[in-house]
Amino acid sequence: AQKVTQAQTEISVVEKEDVTLDCVYETRDTTYYLFWYKQPPSGELVFLIRRNSFDEQNEISGRYSWNFQKSTSSFNFTITASQVVDSAVYFCALSANEGGSQGNLIFGKGTKLSVKP
Amino acid sequence: NAGVTQTPKFQVLKTGQSMTLQCAQDMNHEYMSWYRQDPGMGLRLIHYSVGAGITDQGEVPNGYNVSRSTTEDFPLRLLSAAPSQTSVYFCASSYSSSGRSYEQYFGPGTRLTVT
């Protein structure tokens, strides 16, 4: 069965601190895709990154970086020098073919990040 | 490009009433889906479609119907609303290719309250 676990329900940091959001996934498929989405207080869902199971290179985009480790089934997200605008709920999601359509997303329950000035 | 649009933004229904949540996309995406978001539950898939004329059930399909007569539109119908269907509903679409999964683009959501 497919599953995504985001064990951190809420995290609170002070501006400029680094913060890592954890994501652990389960799937029996060898081909799968992992995603991160951001949901700011305004409510929309914003796509951040997509990674396929054959690409274990870490990715950096500005203050954001992602660490994909197949050995531990984790796809963690780090924000460096956090800012108040980073305050949001962050969702990790998995897409694999176990349940049928490759396109379907299984979401974790989300981590609420609060960045205080 | 408007992206993914949803109407209405807010809706209040009485138990037993029916209604249709509208979703449209102008990106020519084959794949479309409906999710519901409940506090502490993340997003859960209700129904999805991999192309016009093709729909299938997701994780929580009971109480909902969908159809896909065109590539652009994917309405979600609540047959007989129940308080348990109080939620925020998101429609999403993505490019589709056999064996591959692409990022989904989400609409702004519809906040539904059933009393």
Short mmCIF file of C-alpha atoms in Angstrom, two decimals:
data_model
loop_
_atom_site.label_atom_id
_atom_site.label_comp_id
_atom_site.label_asym_id
_atom_site.label_seq_id
_atom_site.Cartn_x
_atom_site.Cartn_y
_atom_site.Cartn_z
CA ALA A 1 0.00 0.00 0.00
CA GLN A 2 1.09 3.54 -0.63
CA LYS A 3 1.49 5.93 2.23
CA VAL A 4 3.10 9.29 3.02
CA THR A 5 3.99 10.22 6.57
CA GLN A 6 4.77 13.73 7.72
CA ALA A 7 5.44 13.19 11.37
CA GLN A 8 5.80 16.88 12.22
CA THR A 9 2.34 18.35 12.62
CA GLU A 10 3.50 21.86 13.47
CA ILE A 11 6.88 23.59 13.57
CA SER A 12 7.59 27.07 14.84
CA VAL A 13 10.86 28.87 14.13
CA VAL A 14 12.21 32.38 14.34
CA GLU A 15 13.06 34.21 11.15
CA LYS A 16 16.47 33.35 9.65
CA GLU A 17 16.55 29.92 11.24
CA ASP A 18 16.95 26.90 8.99
CA VAL A 19 14.15 24.35 9.15
CA THR A 20 13.74 20.85 7.74
CA LEU A 21 10.38 19.27 7.01
CA ASP A 22 10.40 15.49 7.02
CA CYS A 23 8.61 13.20 4.60
CA VAL A 24 8.69 9.40 4.64
CA TYR A 25 6.93 7.40 1.98
CA GLU A 26 5.93 3.79 1.34
CA THR A 27 5.34 2.10 -1.98
CA ARG A 28 6.07 -1.25 -3.59
CA ASP A 29 6.54 0.30 -7.02
CA THR A 30 10.03 0.86 -8.36
CA THR A 31 8.85 3.79 -10.48
CA TYR A 32 7.26 6.56 -8.49
CA TYR A 33 7.20 10.31 -8.16
CA LEU A 34 7.44 12.56 -5.14
CA PHE A 35 6.13 16.09 -4.80
CA TRP A 36 6.05 18.97 -2.38
CA TYR A 37 3.25 21.53 -2.31
CA LYS A 38 2.88 24.71 -0.27
CA GLN A 39 -0.46 25.96 1.04
CA PRO A 40 -0.16 29.53 2.36
CA PRO A 41 -2.83 31.02 4.64
CA SER A 42 -4.73 32.21 1.56
CA GLY A 43 -5.52 28.55 0.85
CA GLU A 44 -4.26 27.85 -2.65
CA LEU A 45 -1.94 24.92 -3.34
CA VAL A 46 1.38 25.82 -4.92
CA PHE A 47 3.57 23.22 -6.59
CA LEU A 48 7.20 23.31 -5.42
CA ILE A 49 9.02 20.28 -6.79
CA ARG A 50 8.63 16.91 -8.54
CA ARG A 51 11.19 14.14 -8.29
CA ASN A 52 11.15 10.69 -9.89
CA SER A 53 12.47 7.57 -8.20
CA PHE A 54 15.42 7.23 -10.56
CA ASP A 55 16.85 10.64 -9.80
CA GLU A 56 18.41 10.79 -6.35
CA GLN A 57 20.24 14.04 -6.95
CA ASN A 58 19.49 16.64 -4.35
CA GLU A 59 17.93 19.81 -5.61
CA ILE A 60 18.46 23.40 -4.57
CA SER A 61 16.28 26.31 -5.59
CA GLY A 62 17.22 29.52 -3.84
CA ARG A 63 16.58 29.05 -0.12
CA TYR A 64 14.82 25.73 -0.73
CA SER A 65 16.56 22.37 -0.97
CA TRP A 66 15.37 18.80 -1.13
CA ASN A 67 17.12 15.64 0.03
CA PHE A 68 15.87 12.43 -1.59
CA GLN A 69 17.16 9.19 -0.04
CA LYS A 70 15.75 5.93 -1.39
CA SER A 71 17.60 3.93 1.27
CA THR A 72 15.45 5.51 3.98
CA SER A 73 12.39 6.24 1.79
CA SER A 74 12.61 9.90 2.66
CA PHE A 75 12.22 13.13 0.72
CA ASN A 76 12.98 15.94 3.14
CA PHE A 77 12.61 19.64 2.47
CA THR A 78 14.87 22.28 3.97
CA ILE A 79 14.28 26.02 4.05
CA THR A 80 17.44 28.00 4.73
CA ALA A 81 17.22 31.37 6.45
CA SER A 82 13.46 31.14 6.85
CA GLN A 83 11.26 34.18 6.30
CA VAL A 84 7.80 35.11 7.54
CA VAL A 85 6.46 34.54 4.00
CA ASP A 86 7.44 30.87 4.34
CA SER A 87 4.67 30.41 6.90
CA ALA A 88 2.33 27.85 5.36
CA VAL A 89 1.25 24.26 5.44
CA TYR A 90 3.57 22.07 3.41
CA PHE A 91 2.42 18.80 1.90
CA CYS A 92 4.51 15.94 0.65
CA ALA A 93 2.83 13.67 -1.92
CA LEU A 94 3.53 10.40 -3.71
CA SER A 95 2.39 9.10 -7.06
CA ALA A 96 2.92 5.46 -7.97
CA ASN A 97 1.05 2.91 -10.02
CA GLU A 98 0.08 0.55 -7.18
CA GLY A 99 -3.42 1.89 -6.85
CA GLY A 100 -4.14 2.29 -10.56
CA SER A 101 -3.55 5.58 -12.30
CA GLN A 102 0.00 6.80 -12.17
CA GLY A 103 -1.27 10.33 -11.88
CA ASN A 104 -3.08 9.97 -8.56
CA LEU A 105 -1.47 11.71 -5.59
CA ILE A 106 -1.30 10.33 -2.08
CA PHE A 107 -0.79 13.23 0.30
CA GLY A 108 0.72 13.33 3.73
CA LYS A 109 -1.26 15.17 6.38
CA GLY A 110 0.91 18.23 6.10
CA THR A 111 3.28 20.19 8.33
CA LYS A 112 2.26 23.64 9.46
CA LEU A 113 5.27 25.93 9.53
CA SER A 114 5.08 29.19 11.45
CA VAL A 115 7.96 31.62 11.05
CA LYS A 116 8.00 34.35 13.67
CA PRO A 117 9.67 37.71 13.05
CA ASN B 1 -4.25 31.18 -19.32
CA ALA B 2 -6.73 31.09 -16.46
CA GLY B 3 -5.33 27.73 -15.32
CA VAL B 4 -7.81 25.74 -13.21
CA THR B 5 -10.98 27.55 -12.22
CA GLN B 6 -13.60 26.44 -9.72
CA THR B 7 -17.05 27.76 -8.94
CA PRO B 8 -18.49 28.59 -6.52
CA LYS B 9 -15.89 29.70 -3.98
CA PHE B 10 -18.26 29.21 -1.06
CA GLN B 11 -21.49 27.24 -0.69
CA VAL B 12 -23.84 26.39 2.14
CA LEU B 13 -26.23 23.49 1.65
CA LYS B 14 -28.88 21.87 3.76
CA THR B 15 -28.73 18.15 4.40
CA GLY B 16 -30.28 16.27 1.49
CA GLN B 17 -29.79 18.99 -1.11
CA SER B 18 -27.82 18.29 -4.26
CA MET B 19 -25.41 20.51 -6.12
CA THR B 20 -22.62 20.53 -8.67
CA LEU B 21 -19.16 21.97 -8.12
CA GLN B 22 -17.76 23.23 -11.37
CA CYS B 23 -14.16 22.81 -12.53
CA ALA B 24 -12.58 23.90 -15.77
CA GLN B 25 -9.03 24.08 -17.12
CA ASP B 26 -7.62 25.70 -20.21
CA MET B 27 -4.26 23.94 -20.37
CA ASN B 28 -5.47 21.00 -22.50
CA HIS B 29 -4.59 18.58 -19.70
CA GLU B 30 -5.86 15.04 -20.05
CA TYR B 31 -5.76 14.23 -16.33
CA MET B 32 -8.18 15.88 -13.92
CA SER B 33 -9.05 15.07 -10.34
CA TRP B 34 -11.08 16.13 -7.32
CA TYR B 35 -9.74 16.15 -3.76
CA ARG B 36 -11.27 17.06 -0.45
CA GLN B 37 -9.29 18.63 2.35
CA ASP B 38 -10.32 18.17 5.95
CA PRO B 39 -8.46 19.47 9.01
CA GLY B 40 -5.55 17.20 9.93
CA MET B 41 -6.28 14.82 7.05
CA GLY B 42 -4.32 16.22 4.15
CA LEU B 43 -5.97 15.92 0.76
CA ARG B 44 -7.86 12.82 -0.25
CA LEU B 45 -8.75 11.82 -3.79
CA ILE B 46 -12.46 11.59 -4.58
CA HIS B 47 -12.58 10.88 -8.32
CA TYR B 48 -10.27 11.29 -11.23
CA SER B 49 -10.29 11.21 -15.03
CA VAL B 50 -7.53 10.38 -17.47
CA GLY B 51 -9.39 11.80 -20.45
CA ALA B 52 -12.78 12.73 -21.84
CA GLY B 53 -15.27 9.93 -21.30
CA ILE B 54 -13.10 8.15 -18.70
CA THR B 55 -13.58 8.49 -14.96
CA ASP B 56 -12.66 6.38 -11.96
CA GLN B 57 -13.00 6.37 -8.20
CA GLY B 58 -10.38 7.55 -5.77
CA GLU B 59 -10.04 6.95 -2.06
CA VAL B 60 -13.31 8.56 -0.89
CA PRO B 61 -15.89 8.43 -3.72
CA ASN B 62 -19.08 7.70 -1.77
CA GLY B 63 -21.71 10.38 -2.14
CA TYR B 64 -20.13 11.95 -5.21
CA ASN B 65 -20.52 11.56 -8.96
CA VAL B 66 -18.41 12.85 -11.81
CA SER B 67 -18.50 12.93 -15.58
CA ARG B 68 -16.05 14.13 -18.22
CA SER B 69 -17.72 15.02 -21.48
CA THR B 70 -14.99 17.43 -22.59
CA THR B 71 -11.26 17.78 -21.94
CA GLU B 72 -11.82 21.14 -20.27
CA ASP B 73 -14.57 20.40 -17.73
CA PHE B 74 -14.82 18.01 -14.80
CA PRO B 75 -17.85 18.73 -12.59
CA LEU B 76 -18.34 17.07 -9.21
CA ARG B 77 -21.92 16.30 -8.16
CA LEU B 78 -23.09 15.86 -4.60
CA LEU B 79 -26.17 13.70 -4.82
CA SER B 80 -27.65 14.20 -1.35
CA ALA B 81 -25.47 16.40 0.83
CA ALA B 82 -24.55 15.23 4.31
CA PRO B 83 -22.77 17.12 7.13
CA SER B 84 -19.80 14.74 6.65
CA GLN B 85 -19.27 16.35 3.26
CA THR B 86 -18.45 19.69 4.85
CA SER B 87 -14.96 20.28 3.50
CA VAL B 88 -12.81 22.27 1.12
CA TYR B 89 -12.85 20.80 -2.37
CA PHE B 90 -9.99 21.18 -4.81
CA CYS B 91 -9.96 20.37 -8.47
CA ALA B 92 -6.64 19.72 -10.18
CA SER B 93 -5.30 18.94 -13.62
CA SER B 94 -2.05 17.75 -15.09
CA TYR B 95 -0.36 16.64 -18.22
CA SER B 96 -0.62 12.89 -18.66
CA SER B 97 1.77 10.37 -20.15
CA SER B 98 1.71 6.62 -19.81
CA GLY B 99 3.78 5.50 -16.83
CA ARG B 100 4.72 9.01 -15.80
CA SER B 101 3.29 11.43 -13.29
CA TYR B 102 3.44 15.19 -13.58
CA GLU B 103 2.74 18.03 -11.22
CA GLN B 104 -0.90 18.80 -10.70
CA TYR B 105 -2.17 22.34 -10.92
CA PHE B 106 -4.87 23.11 -8.40
CA GLY B 107 -7.86 25.37 -8.54
CA PRO B 108 -8.54 27.88 -5.74
CA GLY B 109 -10.92 25.54 -3.92
CA THR B 110 -14.59 25.53 -2.95
CA ARG B 111 -15.47 25.75 0.74
CA LEU B 112 -18.66 23.75 1.28
CA THR B 113 -20.68 23.69 4.48
CA VAL B 114 -23.58 21.27 4.92
CA THR B 115 -25.95 22.05 7.79
#
